[in-house]
Structure formats: C-alpha cells, structure tokens
Tab-separated table of C-alpha atoms in Angstrom:
chain	number	residue	atom	x	y	z
A	1	UNK	CA	124.469	123.778	95.597
A	2	UNK	CA	124.675	120.213	96.988
A	3	UNK	CA	122.440	117.802	95.095
A	4	UNK	CA	120.398	114.767	96.094
A	5	UNK	CA	118.146	112.529	94.010
A	6	UNK	CA	115.134	110.979	95.700
A	7	UNK	CA	113.031	108.291	94.023
A	8	UNK	CA	109.433	108.623	95.185
A	9	UNK	CA	107.637	111.986	95.227
A	10	UNK	CA	104.846	110.717	97.441
A	11	UNK	CA	103.950	111.859	100.927
A	12	UNK	CA	106.866	110.098	102.677
A	13	UNK	CA	109.339	111.368	100.081
A	14	UNK	CA	108.159	114.966	100.269
A	15	UNK	CA	107.119	115.048	103.926
A	16	UNK	CA	110.109	113.242	105.434
A	17	UNK	CA	113.297	112.371	103.521
A	18	UNK	CA	113.150	115.113	100.890
A	19	UNK	CA	112.250	117.686	103.516
A	20	UNK	CA	115.276	116.772	105.663
A	21	UNK	CA	117.620	117.113	102.680
A	22	UNK	CA	116.142	120.489	101.759
A	23	UNK	CA	116.547	121.699	105.336
A	24	UNK	CA	120.190	120.525	105.150
A	25	UNK	CA	120.979	122.786	102.191
A	26	UNK	CA	120.497	120.303	99.348
A	27	UNK	CA	118.592	120.755	96.135
A	28	UNK	CA	116.237	117.776	95.981
A	29	UNK	CA	115.360	116.243	92.627
A	30	UNK	CA	112.326	114.015	93.082
A	31	UNK	CA	111.981	111.185	90.564
A	32	UNK	CA	108.552	109.644	90.027
A	33	UNK	CA	106.081	108.577	87.353
A	34	UNK	CA	103.284	110.746	88.806
A	35	UNK	CA	103.217	113.387	86.069
A	36	UNK	CA	100.904	115.757	87.955
A	37	UNK	CA	103.146	115.800	91.049
A	38	UNK	CA	106.314	116.247	88.970
A	39	UNK	CA	104.759	119.146	87.067
A	40	UNK	CA	103.652	120.831	90.296
A	41	UNK	CA	107.144	120.489	91.777
A	42	UNK	CA	108.653	122.180	88.744
A	43	UNK	CA	106.006	124.897	88.632
A	44	UNK	CA	105.849	125.753	92.337
A	45	UNK	CA	109.418	124.780	93.356
A	46	UNK	CA	108.308	124.568	96.985
A	47	UNK	CA	105.669	123.090	99.295
A	48	UNK	CA	104.712	123.082	102.968
A	49	UNK	CA	105.147	120.347	105.546
A	50	UNK	CA	102.553	120.703	108.306
A	51	UNK	CA	102.757	119.006	111.699
A	52	UNK	CA	99.657	117.115	112.834
A	53	UNK	CA	99.155	119.140	116.001
A	54	UNK	CA	96.640	121.714	117.205
A	55	UNK	CA	99.091	124.487	116.223
A	56	UNK	CA	99.744	123.044	112.715
A	57	UNK	CA	103.335	124.307	112.716
A	58	UNK	CA	104.429	124.653	109.092
A	59	UNK	CA	107.821	124.497	107.360
A	60	UNK	CA	108.256	125.616	103.757
A	61	UNK	CA	110.445	123.220	101.777
A	62	UNK	CA	112.365	124.922	98.954
A	63	UNK	CA	115.019	124.013	96.374
A	64	UNK	CA	113.004	121.131	94.906
A	65	UNK	CA	112.267	119.947	91.384
A	66	UNK	CA	110.957	116.827	89.683
A	67	UNK	CA	111.775	114.386	86.901
A	68	UNK	CA	109.644	111.665	85.333
A	69	UNK	CA	111.693	108.469	85.163
A	70	UNK	CA	109.496	107.144	82.331
A	71	UNK	CA	109.958	110.102	79.975
A	72	UNK	CA	113.125	111.857	81.204
A	73	UNK	CA	115.647	109.054	81.505
A	74	UNK	CA	118.630	111.107	80.337
A	75	UNK	CA	117.820	113.890	82.798
A	76	UNK	CA	117.583	111.377	85.660
A	77	UNK	CA	120.956	109.895	84.687
A	78	UNK	CA	122.483	113.377	84.697
A	79	UNK	CA	120.937	114.152	88.105
A	80	UNK	CA	122.448	110.947	89.521
A	81	UNK	CA	125.809	111.931	88.035
A	82	UNK	CA	125.759	115.170	90.032
A	83	UNK	CA	124.257	113.956	93.308
A	84	UNK	CA	125.876	113.341	96.680
A	85	UNK	CA	122.994	111.173	97.921
A	86	UNK	CA	120.521	108.908	96.164
A	87	UNK	CA	117.583	107.822	98.315
A	88	UNK	CA	114.257	106.062	97.818
A	89	UNK	CA	110.863	105.985	99.513
A	90	UNK	CA	108.915	104.253	96.819
A	91	UNK	CA	107.897	100.881	98.290
A	92	UNK	CA	110.079	97.743	98.494
A	93	UNK	CA	108.268	96.085	95.586
A	94	UNK	CA	109.200	98.945	93.244
A	95	UNK	CA	112.958	98.787	93.905
A	96	UNK	CA	113.621	96.222	91.121
A	97	UNK	CA	111.863	98.490	88.621
A	98	UNK	CA	113.994	101.573	89.297
A	99	UNK	CA	117.296	99.681	89.585
A	100	UNK	CA	118.100	99.597	85.829
A	101	UNK	CA	117.830	103.381	85.525
A	102	UNK	CA	119.856	103.933	88.699
A	103	UNK	CA	122.473	101.552	87.311
A	104	UNK	CA	122.750	103.659	84.137
A	105	UNK	CA	123.235	106.794	86.213
A	106	UNK	CA	125.871	105.173	88.408
A	107	UNK	CA	127.712	103.753	85.383
A	108	UNK	CA	127.956	107.190	83.780
A	109	UNK	CA	128.967	108.753	87.071
A	110	UNK	CA	131.882	106.440	87.879
A	111	UNK	CA	133.224	106.852	84.355
A	112	UNK	CA	133.374	110.629	84.698
A	113	UNK	CA	133.891	111.384	88.386
A	114	UNK	CA	135.604	110.181	91.533
A	115	UNK	CA	133.083	111.965	93.767
A	116	UNK	CA	131.384	109.732	96.299
A	117	UNK	CA	127.721	108.755	96.018
A	118	UNK	CA	125.749	107.425	98.996
A	119	UNK	CA	122.743	105.218	98.211
A	120	UNK	CA	120.097	104.663	100.914
A	121	UNK	CA	116.734	102.932	100.440
A	122	UNK	CA	114.346	104.401	103.025
A	123	UNK	CA	111.735	101.641	103.013
A	124	UNK	CA	109.811	99.622	105.587
A	125	UNK	CA	111.857	96.555	104.784
A	126	UNK	CA	114.795	94.886	106.514
A	127	UNK	CA	117.886	95.227	104.289
A	128	UNK	CA	116.092	97.355	101.675
A	129	UNK	CA	119.319	98.953	100.448
A	130	UNK	CA	120.910	95.517	100.081
A	131	UNK	CA	117.926	94.494	97.941
A	132	UNK	CA	118.286	97.610	95.795
A	133	UNK	CA	122.048	97.105	95.514
A	134	UNK	CA	121.620	93.539	94.262
A	135	UNK	CA	119.243	94.693	91.540
A	136	UNK	CA	121.566	97.545	90.557
A	137	UNK	CA	124.564	95.198	90.370
A	138	UNK	CA	122.552	92.892	88.145
A	139	UNK	CA	122.389	95.730	85.616
A	140	UNK	CA	126.131	96.581	85.601
A	141	UNK	CA	129.017	94.984	83.724
A	142	UNK	CA	132.029	93.647	85.622
A	143	UNK	CA	134.284	96.606	84.856
A	144	UNK	CA	131.702	99.077	86.180
A	145	UNK	CA	131.194	97.000	89.316
A	146	UNK	CA	134.934	97.222	90.021
A	147	UNK	CA	134.875	100.977	89.390
A	148	UNK	CA	132.302	101.421	92.177
A	149	UNK	CA	134.912	100.659	94.824
A	150	UNK	CA	135.562	103.755	96.919
A	151	UNK	CA	133.070	105.786	94.895
A	152	UNK	CA	129.571	104.384	95.534
A	153	UNK	CA	128.418	103.316	98.992
A	154	UNK	CA	125.226	101.487	99.953
A	155	UNK	CA	123.832	101.905	103.481
A	156	UNK	CA	120.809	100.204	105.034
A	157	UNK	CA	118.468	102.359	107.077
A	158	UNK	CA	115.372	102.394	109.272
A	159	UNK	CA	112.740	105.105	108.844
A	160	UNK	CA	109.816	106.019	111.043
A	161	UNK	CA	107.218	108.718	110.483
A	162	UNK	CA	103.440	108.453	110.150
A	163	UNK	CA	102.145	110.205	107.044
A	164	UNK	CA	98.435	109.620	106.334
A	165	UNK	CA	96.621	109.765	103.003
A	166	UNK	CA	95.740	113.356	102.160
A	167	UNK	CA	94.600	115.791	99.515
A	168	UNK	CA	96.428	114.856	96.319
A	169	UNK	CA	95.673	118.211	94.647
A	170	UNK	CA	98.361	119.953	96.713
A	171	UNK	CA	102.072	119.319	97.251
A	172	UNK	CA	101.671	120.181	100.950
A	173	UNK	CA	102.056	117.243	103.328
A	174	UNK	CA	100.644	116.622	106.808
A	175	UNK	CA	103.001	114.589	109.028
A	176	UNK	CA	103.224	113.615	112.673
A	177	UNK	CA	105.805	115.555	114.742
A	178	UNK	CA	107.843	112.457	115.624
A	179	UNK	CA	110.346	110.961	113.184
A	180	UNK	CA	113.423	108.742	113.202
A	181	UNK	CA	115.909	108.044	110.406
A	182	UNK	CA	118.720	105.678	111.345
A	183	UNK	CA	121.515	104.834	108.873
A	184	UNK	CA	124.022	102.010	109.296
A	185	UNK	CA	127.602	102.902	108.424
A	186	UNK	CA	131.089	103.240	109.849
A	187	UNK	CA	132.028	105.744	107.112
A	188	UNK	CA	132.310	109.492	107.571
A	189	UNK	CA	129.441	110.815	105.442
A	190	UNK	CA	128.059	114.297	104.693
A	191	UNK	CA	125.727	115.484	107.427
A	192	UNK	CA	121.980	115.506	106.923
A	193	UNK	CA	119.616	117.054	109.473
A	194	UNK	CA	117.749	114.351	111.393
A	195	UNK	CA	119.911	111.439	110.211
A	196	UNK	CA	121.249	109.233	113.033
A	197	UNK	CA	124.341	107.134	112.270
A	198	UNK	CA	124.799	103.716	113.940
A	199	UNK	CA	127.271	100.878	113.434
A	200	UNK	CA	124.665	98.121	113.837
A	201	UNK	CA	121.190	98.751	112.452
A	202	UNK	CA	119.591	95.415	113.342
A	203	UNK	CA	118.314	96.360	116.839
A	204	UNK	CA	116.925	99.664	115.536
A	205	UNK	CA	115.199	98.331	112.445
A	206	UNK	CA	113.686	95.291	114.180
A	207	UNK	CA	112.628	97.379	117.181
A	208	UNK	CA	110.909	99.809	114.827
A	209	UNK	CA	109.450	97.229	112.433
A	210	UNK	CA	108.134	94.963	115.176
A	211	UNK	CA	106.770	97.778	117.335
A	212	UNK	CA	105.670	100.614	115.076
A	213	UNK	CA	104.791	98.653	111.936
A	214	UNK	CA	103.451	95.630	113.785
A	215	UNK	CA	101.403	97.829	116.114
A	216	UNK	CA	100.032	99.929	113.276
A	217	UNK	CA	99.006	96.838	111.306
A	218	UNK	CA	97.373	95.147	114.307
A	219	UNK	CA	95.310	98.278	115.016
A	220	UNK	CA	94.258	98.496	111.368
A	221	UNK	CA	93.202	94.870	110.971
A	222	UNK	CA	91.390	94.646	114.298
A	223	UNK	CA	89.769	98.020	113.676
A	224	UNK	CA	88.646	96.963	110.207
A	225	UNK	CA	86.948	93.884	111.638
A	226	UNK	CA	85.097	96.096	114.123
A	227	UNK	CA	83.980	98.566	111.454
A	228	UNK	CA	86.228	101.392	112.683
A	229	UNK	CA	87.254	104.144	110.268
A	230	UNK	CA	90.495	105.529	111.695
A	231	UNK	CA	93.434	104.394	113.800
A	232	UNK	CA	92.653	106.775	116.672
A	233	UNK	CA	88.994	105.712	116.682
A	234	UNK	CA	90.112	102.088	116.889
A	235	UNK	CA	92.388	102.742	119.854
A	236	UNK	CA	89.537	104.467	121.673
A	237	UNK	CA	88.128	100.946	122.006
A	238	UNK	CA	89.822	99.766	125.210
A	239	UNK	CA	89.532	96.094	124.298
A	240	UNK	CA	91.382	96.605	121.021
A	241	UNK	CA	93.958	98.888	122.677
A	242	UNK	CA	94.630	96.162	125.231
A	243	UNK	CA	94.993	93.553	122.476
A	244	UNK	CA	97.480	95.764	120.618
A	245	UNK	CA	99.541	96.247	123.774
A	246	UNK	CA	99.610	92.486	124.462
A	247	UNK	CA	100.716	91.804	120.888
A	248	UNK	CA	103.563	94.299	121.206
A	249	UNK	CA	104.595	92.706	124.483
A	250	UNK	CA	105.106	89.484	122.507
A	251	UNK	CA	107.275	91.177	119.895
A	252	UNK	CA	109.005	93.011	122.736
A	253	UNK	CA	109.851	89.769	124.541
A	254	UNK	CA	111.632	88.560	121.401
A	255	UNK	CA	113.482	91.872	120.940
A	256	UNK	CA	114.581	91.956	124.582
A	257	UNK	CA	115.898	88.400	124.342
A	258	UNK	CA	117.539	88.822	120.929
A	259	UNK	CA	119.225	92.192	121.436
A	260	UNK	CA	119.482	92.549	125.197
A	261	UNK	CA	117.181	95.566	125.293
A	262	UNK	CA	116.181	96.900	128.690
A	263	UNK	CA	112.709	95.504	129.368
A	264	UNK	CA	111.342	98.585	131.118
A	265	UNK	CA	112.766	100.928	128.462
A	266	UNK	CA	111.221	98.858	125.711
A	267	UNK	CA	107.834	98.825	127.445
A	268	UNK	CA	108.072	102.623	127.590
A	269	UNK	CA	108.849	102.599	123.851
A	270	UNK	CA	105.736	100.491	123.230
A	271	UNK	CA	103.559	102.852	125.262
A	272	UNK	CA	105.041	105.909	123.522
A	273	UNK	CA	104.147	104.485	120.139
A	274	UNK	CA	100.611	103.610	121.153
A	275	UNK	CA	100.221	107.261	122.165
A	276	UNK	CA	101.555	108.298	118.735
A	277	UNK	CA	98.879	106.191	117.076
A	278	UNK	CA	96.178	108.000	119.071
A	279	UNK	CA	96.938	111.325	117.343
A	280	UNK	CA	93.488	112.350	116.051
A	281	UNK	CA	94.983	115.150	113.938
A	282	UNK	CA	96.438	112.504	111.621
A	283	UNK	CA	92.942	111.142	110.851
A	284	UNK	CA	94.686	108.008	109.574
A	285	UNK	CA	92.349	105.456	107.993
A	286	UNK	CA	92.447	101.752	108.871
A	287	UNK	CA	92.121	100.891	105.174
A	288	UNK	CA	95.279	102.876	104.337
A	289	UNK	CA	97.301	101.327	107.137
A	290	UNK	CA	96.031	97.824	106.388
A	291	UNK	CA	96.592	97.991	102.633
A	292	UNK	CA	98.832	95.497	100.800
A	293	UNK	CA	98.262	92.544	103.166
A	294	UNK	CA	100.255	90.131	100.984
A	295	UNK	CA	103.391	92.188	101.615
A	296	UNK	CA	102.555	92.607	105.284
A	297	UNK	CA	102.091	88.839	105.663
A	298	UNK	CA	105.486	88.125	104.114
A	299	UNK	CA	107.835	85.784	106.006
A	300	UNK	CA	110.238	88.612	106.896
A	301	UNK	CA	107.647	91.275	107.585
A	302	UNK	CA	105.895	92.770	110.642
A	303	UNK	CA	103.521	89.954	111.607
A	304	UNK	CA	104.971	86.614	110.573
A	305	UNK	CA	108.666	87.147	111.344
A	306	UNK	CA	108.152	88.130	115.007
A	307	UNK	CA	105.834	85.131	115.392
A	308	UNK	CA	108.364	82.686	113.929
A	309	UNK	CA	111.194	84.250	115.932
A	310	UNK	CA	109.133	84.083	119.127
A	311	UNK	CA	108.403	80.411	118.504
A	312	UNK	CA	112.111	79.651	117.940
A	313	UNK	CA	112.926	81.427	121.197
A	314	UNK	CA	110.270	79.501	123.103
A	315	UNK	CA	108.176	82.625	123.643
A	316	UNK	CA	104.450	83.281	123.326
A	317	UNK	CA	103.003	84.195	119.909
A	318	UNK	CA	99.259	83.779	120.572
A	319	UNK	CA	98.422	87.459	120.094
A	320	UNK	CA	100.563	87.663	116.970
A	321	UNK	CA	98.650	84.679	115.617
A	322	UNK	CA	95.415	86.577	116.161
A	323	UNK	CA	96.881	89.587	114.325
A	324	UNK	CA	97.834	87.360	111.377
A	325	UNK	CA	94.311	85.909	111.402
A	326	UNK	CA	92.834	89.410	111.368
A	327	UNK	CA	95.022	90.271	108.365
A	328	UNK	CA	93.613	87.230	106.550
A	329	UNK	CA	90.115	88.649	107.158
A	330	UNK	CA	91.007	92.067	105.685
A	331	UNK	CA	88.692	91.903	102.678
A	332	UNK	CA	88.701	95.533	101.541
A	333	UNK	CA	87.307	95.312	97.983
A	334	UNK	CA	89.474	98.153	96.627
A	335	UNK	CA	92.739	96.518	97.723
A	336	UNK	CA	94.040	94.144	95.019
A	337	UNK	CA	96.122	92.140	97.481
A	338	UNK	CA	93.198	91.767	99.880
A	339	UNK	CA	90.976	90.565	97.049
A	340	UNK	CA	93.613	88.042	95.978
A	341	UNK	CA	93.950	86.679	99.511
A	342	UNK	CA	90.179	86.242	99.785
A	343	UNK	CA	90.142	84.327	96.500
A	344	UNK	CA	92.943	82.058	97.735
A	345	UNK	CA	91.107	81.406	100.995
A	346	UNK	CA	87.859	80.674	99.204
A	347	UNK	CA	89.551	78.185	96.887
A	348	UNK	CA	92.063	76.539	99.236
A	349	UNK	CA	91.633	77.793	102.825
A	350	UNK	CA	93.733	80.033	105.125
A	351	UNK	CA	96.511	77.462	105.679
A	352	UNK	CA	97.194	77.512	101.936
A	353	UNK	CA	97.621	81.309	102.069
A	354	UNK	CA	100.059	81.043	104.979
A	355	UNK	CA	102.084	78.424	103.102
A	356	UNK	CA	102.292	80.400	99.863
A	357	UNK	CA	102.529	83.962	101.179
A	358	UNK	CA	104.083	83.570	104.620
A	359	UNK	CA	106.263	80.459	104.039
A	360	UNK	CA	104.615	78.718	107.004
A	361	UNK	CA	104.193	74.946	106.745
A	362	UNK	CA	100.540	73.948	106.789
A	363	UNK	CA	101.153	71.616	109.734
A	364	UNK	CA	103.236	74.117	111.756
A	365	UNK	CA	102.102	75.122	115.224
A	366	UNK	CA	101.888	78.766	114.164
A	367	UNK	CA	99.636	77.906	111.222
A	368	UNK	CA	97.397	75.782	113.433
A	369	UNK	CA	97.059	78.635	115.949
A	370	UNK	CA	96.400	81.217	113.222
A	371	UNK	CA	93.705	79.042	111.635
A	372	UNK	CA	92.075	78.524	115.036
A	373	UNK	CA	92.078	82.273	115.647
A	374	UNK	CA	90.875	82.904	112.093
A	375	UNK	CA	87.813	80.711	112.594
A	376	UNK	CA	87.055	82.393	115.931
A	377	UNK	CA	87.335	85.915	114.486
A	378	UNK	CA	85.328	84.953	111.402
A	379	UNK	CA	82.529	83.621	113.601
A	380	UNK	CA	82.408	86.925	115.490
A	381	UNK	CA	82.607	89.086	112.354
C-alpha cells in the first residue's frame, strides 16, 4: 500500500491532510509527541471526520497509525524511508524542531532508494516548505545534499479549512465542509484527492492568508474586546461584521493591485468567507482563533504584512491598523504570547511591541495609526 508520513496528529492533520491521503488510498503514519493520540491511533486504526452541518455527514478514515517522534525515532526514520509523501500540519514554529529527525530519515532513504519523496509543509505561513527545507538542509552533509537531486522534492502549499477546538478524548474531528489545498509545482506528482496543482502559488496563498486568516483574526480580536464567545456570535453584531468587511476590502485592494485579481470576483470571495465564518455548527471560540498573537503580529503574517504592503502601494490601511490595535489588546490570561505582549506594553508601550514583534519603526505612519487606534479601543474597553 502507498505510504505517507504526516507530522502533526492534531485536528488539522487528522481532519484535513491525513484524511485526504487516506481517501486517496494511502496508509497514513501520523507522527506526534501526543502519546494519548498516538496510542489511540494504533489501537483504533480509524476515526471519523464529521462535517459541521445540520446533517453531520460523516466519513470514516482508515489505514492510519501513529508514531511518537520523541520515543520512536528509528521507526519514524523507517516510515520516511518508505513514504511517497511527507507532510506537516504542526505549526510553523515547530518546523525547526522536527527538521533534524526528517533529515535523518531522508539521509537513510537516499542512500538506499531512488524512489521519489515529496515534502509539503501544510502551514499557515508563506513559504513554509522553504523554511522546513532550509532547516532540513542544515542537518545534512554535503554528499547527502547532492544525493537529494531528482529524489526529494520540496513544494510550497496553501491550506484552508476551519477546524475548531473539540473533545480531545476522541480521535473524531469536526470540520467545516469547505476546504482548499493548493500545491505549487511544475512536476508530475502522484495524485491526491483534493490537492490542486498550480505553477505560481503566490496569488493563492496571499489571497487566502489575507482574506481567510486576516478575517478570522479580525473577528476574534474585535469579538474578544466586546466580550463575545464565538466567531459566529461576533459576526451577529452588525457593527463588527461591517468592520471585518471593510478590513478585508483593504487587503483586497492590495491583492487586486498586486496580482491583477478581478475586483468583483474578489469581493465575492470575501463575502463567501464571511459566510463561512458564520457557521454556528463550528462553535469556534474567539480565544482559539485569537491565540498566539505574537506569531499573528509577525511582519510577514496576516495583519502587519497587508498593512505594510498597502502603505507601499499607496492604499488605505486604517482598518488594518485597528485590527492590529485590537490584537495588542488581546489579553487572554491563558495565552502565553498574549501575556508576554501585555508585559511588554506595560513596561515599554505598544510602539515598542510593534518594533520588536512586527518590525515596524516606532516613528512609522503605520505605528502612529495603530497606537492612535489602540488608545481609542482601550478607552472604549
């Protein structure tokens, strides 16, 4: 049976990428440090993926197993040696940690086989596979690097599916019906159900990141400030829904100008995604969606990059500035990154945070606008 190795046995891994491979006739070996999940995968060897609809349509995912990368290194290396695909959905910050083990598996593989391996990082990060590749290469000697030629391929991708936090006692996963998985390559690669191949990923990944991820984050941070519990509850507030739409019009103006997208088609894409967010069956919490604000305020991420790109293009970024300000006010006490940001603000002010986390000069026009919006939102809080 065809084999694939997937790092990350969480909800996205099981409910999206792993499920598509299983449906395509692959045995999926999930690699994770979550011992309970790995044990369940090996005991039950299947789980259900349920759609967040009134009908709760269910698909049973079979041909799955698990390995713990902390205690079963040799087994992971062997799984990589036999796999056709190696994918991740583990979080961009974790990629450097798994790269050394992946490098060991690849090194053994290229010594013993000429079979092709396709590596795809399925993360909410521009160029995630490039990032993973660089860390893998840093763990290989020069001879092994040369041996990769024609045997190991690295493809960037864009992924899109909403998977909320859910009962951790079961392997079953609740997911929204909509999904998109776009992979950038000009190579002929083995078919996987649901995978879309494109020659240029940039328009797809920026369209997704600066519409879906930006929109989701804006809803979460504005909803949090208003004491809302879930994403759909937040969007029921017409004022917030209007603010979200105006913010996405700003990111849309940049995308239309940068990639020549059709303006009306992109507006329809914005509206379609806002409707996705309204899905009450997902019961998606604002605290989950807003978590890890340091990452989300990164210079290349969903809030700051579209603002800086809009400014360079001479376009409006006022609503994006308000979204960034709202993220700075996300003070959820159980989120380590949120706590750290609040400490930084208390000690040095919001402009200091933007300089150190978002790479925005303290005297930049964007910083000035964010600080102005921050003070206004804080006064209303």
